[in-house]
Each structure stands twice: as structure tokens, then as C-alpha cells.
């Protein structure tokens, strides 16, 4: 009987909008013949496909002995490294978006014209509270205009 080993892979993305195709391509290029895929958030502890992968690997990974601690430590380090790569990719994507002119954060409550108008009213001596009431915004919104 031929005892051929199979290389398994696991690809996960955290939102339905993301696509795991790139991960799968990299895993296949690394020699993975069977790839378990999931679209599931990092906050969710349930990972059915990861559990299925572990069931496949359990006969080869003895998770009942003292050796199990080493296995889980290695998996923990791999997860930590992957988390670091995710943060790096996210930062790179954010920098690329900023370079292309994408604006981050909340939209301003007041239009540029309203901001200019409100500053002029403040300069003329009107109180922040009065100006804020007329635009139906908080006093703190108006106070940030003077910075």
C-alpha cells in the first residue's frame, strides 16, 4: 500500500467582502493539495473549517501527550506572525488609499461654507453656544473651528 502524505492548508478572511483567493493561491504554490477555507471574523471563536482541518491532522499530530504543548505553541507563534502580517497589509492599504486621496474619518458636520461663516460670526463676538444653536450642532463642534 502506498502511504502518500498530503499537505493541508487553511485560508481565512474576516469579512464576506474579502476574498481568500490570494491566500489559496499561495497555499497551493507552497504545495497544499487540500485547502480549508473560511470567511469568519477574528472575534468569533467558532471555526468549523479549522476544526475539520485539525480532525484531518489529529492522527499525525498527537495532541494528547506532552508533545501537544509544543504543537500548540508553534501554532500560537504562527497565528501571532500572521496577525503581524495582517496589520502590515492593513497599514500598507491605508497608506495607499491616503496617497490616492481617500479621506478617512467622519464627514464634517458643517460644510466648508458654514465653517467659514461660523468663524466670521465668532470673530464678530457671537458666542459659541449661539452659533452652535443656529447650525443645530454641539458647542464642541463650533469650538473645534477656532483651533
mmCIF file with all atom_site columns, C-alpha atoms in Angstrom, residues 21-147:
data_model
loop_
_atom_site.group_PDB
_atom_site.id
_atom_site.type_symbol
_atom_site.label_atom_id
_atom_site.label_alt_id
_atom_site.label_comp_id
_atom_site.label_asym_id
_atom_site.label_entity_id
_atom_site.label_seq_id
_atom_site.pdbx_PDB_ins_code
_atom_site.Cartn_x
_atom_site.Cartn_y
_atom_site.Cartn_z
_atom_site.occupancy
_atom_site.B_iso_or_equiv
_atom_site.pdbx_formal_charge
_atom_site.auth_seq_id
_atom_site.auth_comp_id
_atom_site.auth_asym_id
_atom_site.auth_atom_id
_atom_site.pdbx_PDB_model_num
ATOM 1   C CA . UNK A 1 21  ? -8.219  33.661 -3.470 1.00 0.00 ? 21  UNK A CA 1
ATOM 2   C CA . UNK A 1 22  ? -4.748  35.143 -2.919 1.00 0.00 ? 22  UNK A CA 1
ATOM 3   C CA . UNK A 1 23  ? -4.205  33.044 0.209  1.00 0.00 ? 23  UNK A CA 1
ATOM 4   C CA . UNK A 1 24  ? -5.385  29.901 -1.559 1.00 0.00 ? 24  UNK A CA 1
ATOM 5   C CA . UNK A 1 25  ? -3.062  30.607 -4.497 1.00 0.00 ? 25  UNK A CA 1
ATOM 6   C CA . UNK A 1 26  ? -0.096  30.986 -2.098 1.00 0.00 ? 26  UNK A CA 1
ATOM 7   C CA . UNK A 1 27  ? -1.013  27.794 -0.239 1.00 0.00 ? 27  UNK A CA 1
ATOM 8   C CA . UNK A 1 28  ? -1.317  25.839 -3.493 1.00 0.00 ? 28  UNK A CA 1
ATOM 9   C CA . UNK A 1 29  ? 2.044   27.249 -4.644 1.00 0.00 ? 29  UNK A CA 1
ATOM 10  C CA . UNK A 1 30  ? 3.526   26.020 -1.348 1.00 0.00 ? 30  UNK A CA 1
ATOM 11  C CA . UNK A 1 31  ? 2.308   22.507 -2.143 1.00 0.00 ? 31  UNK A CA 1
ATOM 12  C CA . UNK A 1 32  ? -1.049  22.326 -0.348 1.00 0.00 ? 32  UNK A CA 1
ATOM 13  C CA . UNK A 1 33  ? -3.363  19.874 -2.063 1.00 0.00 ? 33  UNK A CA 1
ATOM 14  C CA . UNK A 1 34  ? -6.411  20.417 0.138  1.00 0.00 ? 34  UNK A CA 1
ATOM 15  C CA . UNK A 1 35  ? -7.252  23.911 1.411  1.00 0.00 ? 35  UNK A CA 1
ATOM 16  C CA . UNK A 1 36  ? -9.859  24.535 4.100  1.00 0.00 ? 36  UNK A CA 1
ATOM 17  C CA . UNK A 1 37  ? -11.451 27.987 3.602  1.00 0.00 ? 37  UNK A CA 1
ATOM 18  C CA . UNK A 1 38  ? -13.421 30.228 5.937  1.00 0.00 ? 38  UNK A CA 1
ATOM 19  C CA . UNK A 1 39  ? -14.926 33.697 5.878  1.00 0.00 ? 39  UNK A CA 1
ATOM 20  C CA . UNK A 1 40  ? -15.248 34.407 9.579  1.00 0.00 ? 40  UNK A CA 1
ATOM 21  C CA . UNK A 1 41  ? -14.357 37.297 11.899 1.00 0.00 ? 41  UNK A CA 1
ATOM 22  C CA . UNK A 1 42  ? -11.446 37.151 14.308 1.00 0.00 ? 42  UNK A CA 1
ATOM 23  C CA . UNK A 1 43  ? -13.825 37.771 17.212 1.00 0.00 ? 43  UNK A CA 1
ATOM 24  C CA . UNK A 1 44  ? -15.688 34.532 16.505 1.00 0.00 ? 44  UNK A CA 1
ATOM 25  C CA . UNK A 1 45  ? -14.208 31.583 18.357 1.00 0.00 ? 45  UNK A CA 1
ATOM 26  C CA . UNK A 1 46  ? -16.045 29.025 16.198 1.00 0.00 ? 46  UNK A CA 1
ATOM 27  C CA . UNK A 1 47  ? -14.025 27.991 13.161 1.00 0.00 ? 47  UNK A CA 1
ATOM 28  C CA . UNK A 1 48  ? -15.668 24.895 11.657 1.00 0.00 ? 48  UNK A CA 1
ATOM 29  C CA . UNK A 1 49  ? -13.165 24.584 8.794  1.00 0.00 ? 49  UNK A CA 1
ATOM 30  C CA . UNK A 1 50  ? -10.183 24.879 11.154 1.00 0.00 ? 50  UNK A CA 1
ATOM 31  C CA . UNK A 1 51  ? -11.764 22.186 13.335 1.00 0.00 ? 51  UNK A CA 1
ATOM 32  C CA . UNK A 1 52  ? -12.198 19.988 10.234 1.00 0.00 ? 52  UNK A CA 1
ATOM 33  C CA . UNK A 1 53  ? -8.537  20.553 9.331  1.00 0.00 ? 53  UNK A CA 1
ATOM 34  C CA . UNK A 1 54  ? -7.440  19.627 12.856 1.00 0.00 ? 54  UNK A CA 1
ATOM 35  C CA . UNK A 1 55  ? -9.501  16.421 12.684 1.00 0.00 ? 55  UNK A CA 1
ATOM 36  C CA . UNK A 1 56  ? -7.693  15.507 9.482  1.00 0.00 ? 56  UNK A CA 1
ATOM 37  C CA . UNK A 1 57  ? -4.324  16.303 11.069 1.00 0.00 ? 57  UNK A CA 1
ATOM 38  C CA . UNK A 1 58  ? -5.061  14.707 14.556 1.00 0.00 ? 58  UNK A CA 1
ATOM 39  C CA . UNK A 1 59  ? -3.775  11.249 13.519 1.00 0.00 ? 59  UNK A CA 1
ATOM 40  C CA . UNK A 1 60  ? -0.441  12.861 12.636 1.00 0.00 ? 60  UNK A CA 1
ATOM 41  C CA . UNK A 1 61  ? -0.371  15.417 15.444 1.00 0.00 ? 61  UNK A CA 1
ATOM 42  C CA . UNK A 1 62  ? -0.522  13.799 18.854 1.00 0.00 ? 62  UNK A CA 1
ATOM 43  C CA . UNK A 1 63  ? -2.431  16.380 20.874 1.00 0.00 ? 63  UNK A CA 1
ATOM 44  C CA . UNK A 1 64  ? -2.858  14.129 23.906 1.00 0.00 ? 64  UNK A CA 1
ATOM 45  C CA . UNK A 1 65  ? 0.770   13.874 25.024 1.00 0.00 ? 65  UNK A CA 1
ATOM 46  C CA . UNK A 1 66  ? 3.252   16.372 26.454 1.00 0.00 ? 66  UNK A CA 1
ATOM 47  C CA . UNK A 1 67  ? 4.255   16.992 22.839 1.00 0.00 ? 67  UNK A CA 1
ATOM 48  C CA . UNK A 1 68  ? 0.879   18.745 22.403 1.00 0.00 ? 68  UNK A CA 1
ATOM 49  C CA . UNK A 1 69  ? 2.189   21.828 24.239 1.00 0.00 ? 69  UNK A CA 1
ATOM 50  C CA . UNK A 1 70  ? 4.914   22.204 21.626 1.00 0.00 ? 70  UNK A CA 1
ATOM 51  C CA . UNK A 1 71  ? 2.388   21.842 18.788 1.00 0.00 ? 71  UNK A CA 1
ATOM 52  C CA . UNK A 1 72  ? 0.070   24.463 20.266 1.00 0.00 ? 72  UNK A CA 1
ATOM 53  C CA . UNK A 1 73  ? 2.988   26.805 20.992 1.00 0.00 ? 73  UNK A CA 1
ATOM 54  C CA . UNK A 1 74  ? 4.081   26.563 17.350 1.00 0.00 ? 74  UNK A CA 1
ATOM 55  C CA . UNK A 1 75  ? 0.519   27.200 16.165 1.00 0.00 ? 75  UNK A CA 1
ATOM 56  C CA . UNK A 1 76  ? 0.322   30.184 18.540 1.00 0.00 ? 76  UNK A CA 1
ATOM 57  C CA . UNK A 1 77  ? 3.532   31.664 17.145 1.00 0.00 ? 77  UNK A CA 1
ATOM 58  C CA . UNK A 1 78  ? 2.260   31.139 13.591 1.00 0.00 ? 78  UNK A CA 1
ATOM 59  C CA . UNK A 1 79  ? -1.001  32.914 14.481 1.00 0.00 ? 79  UNK A CA 1
ATOM 60  C CA . UNK A 1 80  ? 0.938   35.801 16.049 1.00 0.00 ? 80  UNK A CA 1
ATOM 61  C CA . UNK A 1 81  ? 3.096   36.174 12.931 1.00 0.00 ? 81  UNK A CA 1
ATOM 62  C CA . UNK A 1 82  ? 0.000   36.092 10.710 1.00 0.00 ? 82  UNK A CA 1
ATOM 63  C CA . UNK A 1 83  ? -1.620  38.781 12.861 1.00 0.00 ? 83  UNK A CA 1
ATOM 64  C CA . UNK A 1 84  ? 1.500   40.942 12.377 1.00 0.00 ? 84  UNK A CA 1
ATOM 65  C CA . UNK A 1 85  ? 1.322   40.412 8.601  1.00 0.00 ? 85  UNK A CA 1
ATOM 66  C CA . UNK A 1 86  ? -2.358  41.383 8.620  1.00 0.00 ? 86  UNK A CA 1
ATOM 67  C CA . UNK A 1 87  ? -1.549  44.613 10.455 1.00 0.00 ? 87  UNK A CA 1
ATOM 68  C CA . UNK A 1 88  ? 1.258   45.376 7.992  1.00 0.00 ? 88  UNK A CA 1
ATOM 69  C CA . UNK A 1 89  ? -1.030  44.757 4.982  1.00 0.00 ? 89  UNK A CA 1
ATOM 70  C CA . UNK A 1 90  ? -3.744  46.915 6.547  1.00 0.00 ? 90  UNK A CA 1
ATOM 71  C CA . UNK A 1 91  ? -1.303  49.766 7.203  1.00 0.00 ? 91  UNK A CA 1
ATOM 72  C CA . UNK A 1 92  ? 0.036   49.491 3.644  1.00 0.00 ? 92  UNK A CA 1
ATOM 73  C CA . UNK A 1 93  ? -3.509  49.535 2.238  1.00 0.00 ? 93  UNK A CA 1
ATOM 74  C CA . UNK A 1 94  ? -4.405  52.564 4.360  1.00 0.00 ? 94  UNK A CA 1
ATOM 75  C CA . UNK A 1 95  ? -1.263  54.416 3.193  1.00 0.00 ? 95  UNK A CA 1
ATOM 76  C CA . UNK A 1 96  ? -2.040  53.569 -0.445 1.00 0.00 ? 96  UNK A CA 1
ATOM 77  C CA . UNK A 1 97  ? -5.620  54.820 -0.028 1.00 0.00 ? 97  UNK A CA 1
ATOM 78  C CA . UNK A 1 98  ? -4.440  58.086 1.564  1.00 0.00 ? 98  UNK A CA 1
ATOM 79  C CA . UNK A 1 99  ? -1.987  58.540 -1.301 1.00 0.00 ? 99  UNK A CA 1
ATOM 80  C CA . UNK A 1 100 ? -4.907  58.180 -3.743 1.00 0.00 ? 100 UNK A CA 1
ATOM 81  C CA . UNK A 1 101 ? -6.807  60.884 -1.858 1.00 0.00 ? 101 UNK A CA 1
ATOM 82  C CA . UNK A 1 102 ? -9.255  58.761 0.145  1.00 0.00 ? 102 UNK A CA 1
ATOM 83  C CA . UNK A 1 103 ? -10.470 60.701 3.204  1.00 0.00 ? 103 UNK A CA 1
ATOM 84  C CA . UNK A 1 104 ? -10.738 58.824 6.492  1.00 0.00 ? 104 UNK A CA 1
ATOM 85  C CA . UNK A 1 105 ? -12.937 59.562 9.484  1.00 0.00 ? 105 UNK A CA 1
ATOM 86  C CA . UNK A 1 106 ? -16.320 61.149 9.859  1.00 0.00 ? 106 UNK A CA 1
ATOM 87  C CA . UNK A 1 107 ? -17.660 63.608 7.357  1.00 0.00 ? 107 UNK A CA 1
ATOM 88  C CA . UNK A 1 108 ? -17.616 67.193 8.687  1.00 0.00 ? 108 UNK A CA 1
ATOM 89  C CA . UNK A 1 109 ? -20.920 68.240 10.246 1.00 0.00 ? 109 UNK A CA 1
ATOM 90  C CA . UNK A 1 110 ? -20.711 71.687 8.689  1.00 0.00 ? 110 UNK A CA 1
ATOM 91  C CA . UNK A 1 111 ? -19.934 72.422 5.067  1.00 0.00 ? 111 UNK A CA 1
ATOM 92  C CA . UNK A 1 112 ? -16.793 74.481 4.329  1.00 0.00 ? 112 UNK A CA 1
ATOM 93  C CA . UNK A 1 113 ? -19.050 77.497 3.662  1.00 0.00 ? 113 UNK A CA 1
ATOM 94  C CA . UNK A 1 114 ? -20.844 77.063 7.013  1.00 0.00 ? 114 UNK A CA 1
ATOM 95  C CA . UNK A 1 115 ? -17.487 76.701 8.793  1.00 0.00 ? 115 UNK A CA 1
ATOM 96  C CA . UNK A 1 116 ? -16.220 79.967 7.262  1.00 0.00 ? 116 UNK A CA 1
ATOM 97  C CA . UNK A 1 117 ? -19.488 81.696 8.134  1.00 0.00 ? 117 UNK A CA 1
ATOM 98  C CA . UNK A 1 118 ? -19.385 80.391 11.730 1.00 0.00 ? 118 UNK A CA 1
ATOM 99  C CA . UNK A 1 119 ? -15.762 81.552 12.172 1.00 0.00 ? 119 UNK A CA 1
ATOM 100 C CA . UNK A 1 120 ? -16.728 85.036 10.971 1.00 0.00 ? 120 UNK A CA 1
ATOM 101 C CA . UNK A 1 121 ? -19.621 85.158 13.463 1.00 0.00 ? 121 UNK A CA 1
ATOM 102 C CA . UNK A 1 122 ? -17.277 84.070 16.273 1.00 0.00 ? 122 UNK A CA 1
ATOM 103 C CA . UNK A 1 123 ? -14.736 86.720 15.245 1.00 0.00 ? 123 UNK A CA 1
ATOM 104 C CA . UNK A 1 124 ? -17.551 89.299 15.363 1.00 0.00 ? 124 UNK A CA 1
ATOM 105 C CA . UNK A 1 125 ? -18.102 88.391 19.036 1.00 0.00 ? 125 UNK A CA 1
ATOM 106 C CA . UNK A 1 126 ? -21.032 85.971 18.898 1.00 0.00 ? 126 UNK A CA 1
ATOM 107 C CA . UNK A 1 127 ? -20.883 83.159 21.480 1.00 0.00 ? 127 UNK A CA 1
ATOM 108 C CA . UNK A 1 128 ? -20.057 79.591 20.527 1.00 0.00 ? 128 UNK A CA 1
ATOM 109 C CA . UNK A 1 129 ? -23.343 78.432 22.060 1.00 0.00 ? 129 UNK A CA 1
ATOM 110 C CA . UNK A 1 130 ? -25.376 80.856 19.931 1.00 0.00 ? 130 UNK A CA 1
ATOM 111 C CA . UNK A 1 131 ? -23.571 79.885 16.718 1.00 0.00 ? 131 UNK A CA 1
ATOM 112 C CA . UNK A 1 132 ? -23.930 76.194 17.553 1.00 0.00 ? 132 UNK A CA 1
ATOM 113 C CA . UNK A 1 133 ? -27.672 76.528 18.142 1.00 0.00 ? 133 UNK A CA 1
ATOM 114 C CA . UNK A 1 134 ? -28.200 78.231 14.787 1.00 0.00 ? 134 UNK A CA 1
ATOM 115 C CA . UNK A 1 135 ? -26.495 75.329 12.947 1.00 0.00 ? 135 UNK A CA 1
ATOM 116 C CA . UNK A 1 136 ? -28.093 72.685 15.173 1.00 0.00 ? 136 UNK A CA 1
ATOM 117 C CA . UNK A 1 137 ? -24.697 71.310 16.279 1.00 0.00 ? 137 UNK A CA 1
ATOM 118 C CA . UNK A 1 138 ? -22.969 70.999 19.630 1.00 0.00 ? 138 UNK A CA 1
ATOM 119 C CA . UNK A 1 139 ? -20.874 73.765 21.126 1.00 0.00 ? 139 UNK A CA 1
ATOM 120 C CA . UNK A 1 140 ? -17.818 71.470 20.910 1.00 0.00 ? 140 UNK A CA 1
ATOM 121 C CA . UNK A 1 141 ? -18.252 71.298 17.115 1.00 0.00 ? 141 UNK A CA 1
ATOM 122 C CA . UNK A 1 142 ? -18.031 75.085 16.977 1.00 0.00 ? 142 UNK A CA 1
ATOM 123 C CA . UNK A 1 143 ? -15.145 75.209 19.461 1.00 0.00 ? 143 UNK A CA 1
ATOM 124 C CA . UNK A 1 144 ? -13.073 72.976 17.140 1.00 0.00 ? 144 UNK A CA 1
ATOM 125 C CA . UNK A 1 145 ? -13.413 75.572 14.357 1.00 0.00 ? 145 UNK A CA 1
ATOM 126 C CA . UNK A 1 146 ? -11.245 78.025 16.316 1.00 0.00 ? 146 UNK A CA 1
ATOM 127 C CA . UNK A 1 147 ? -8.320  75.602 16.598 1.00 0.00 ? 147 UNK A CA 1
#
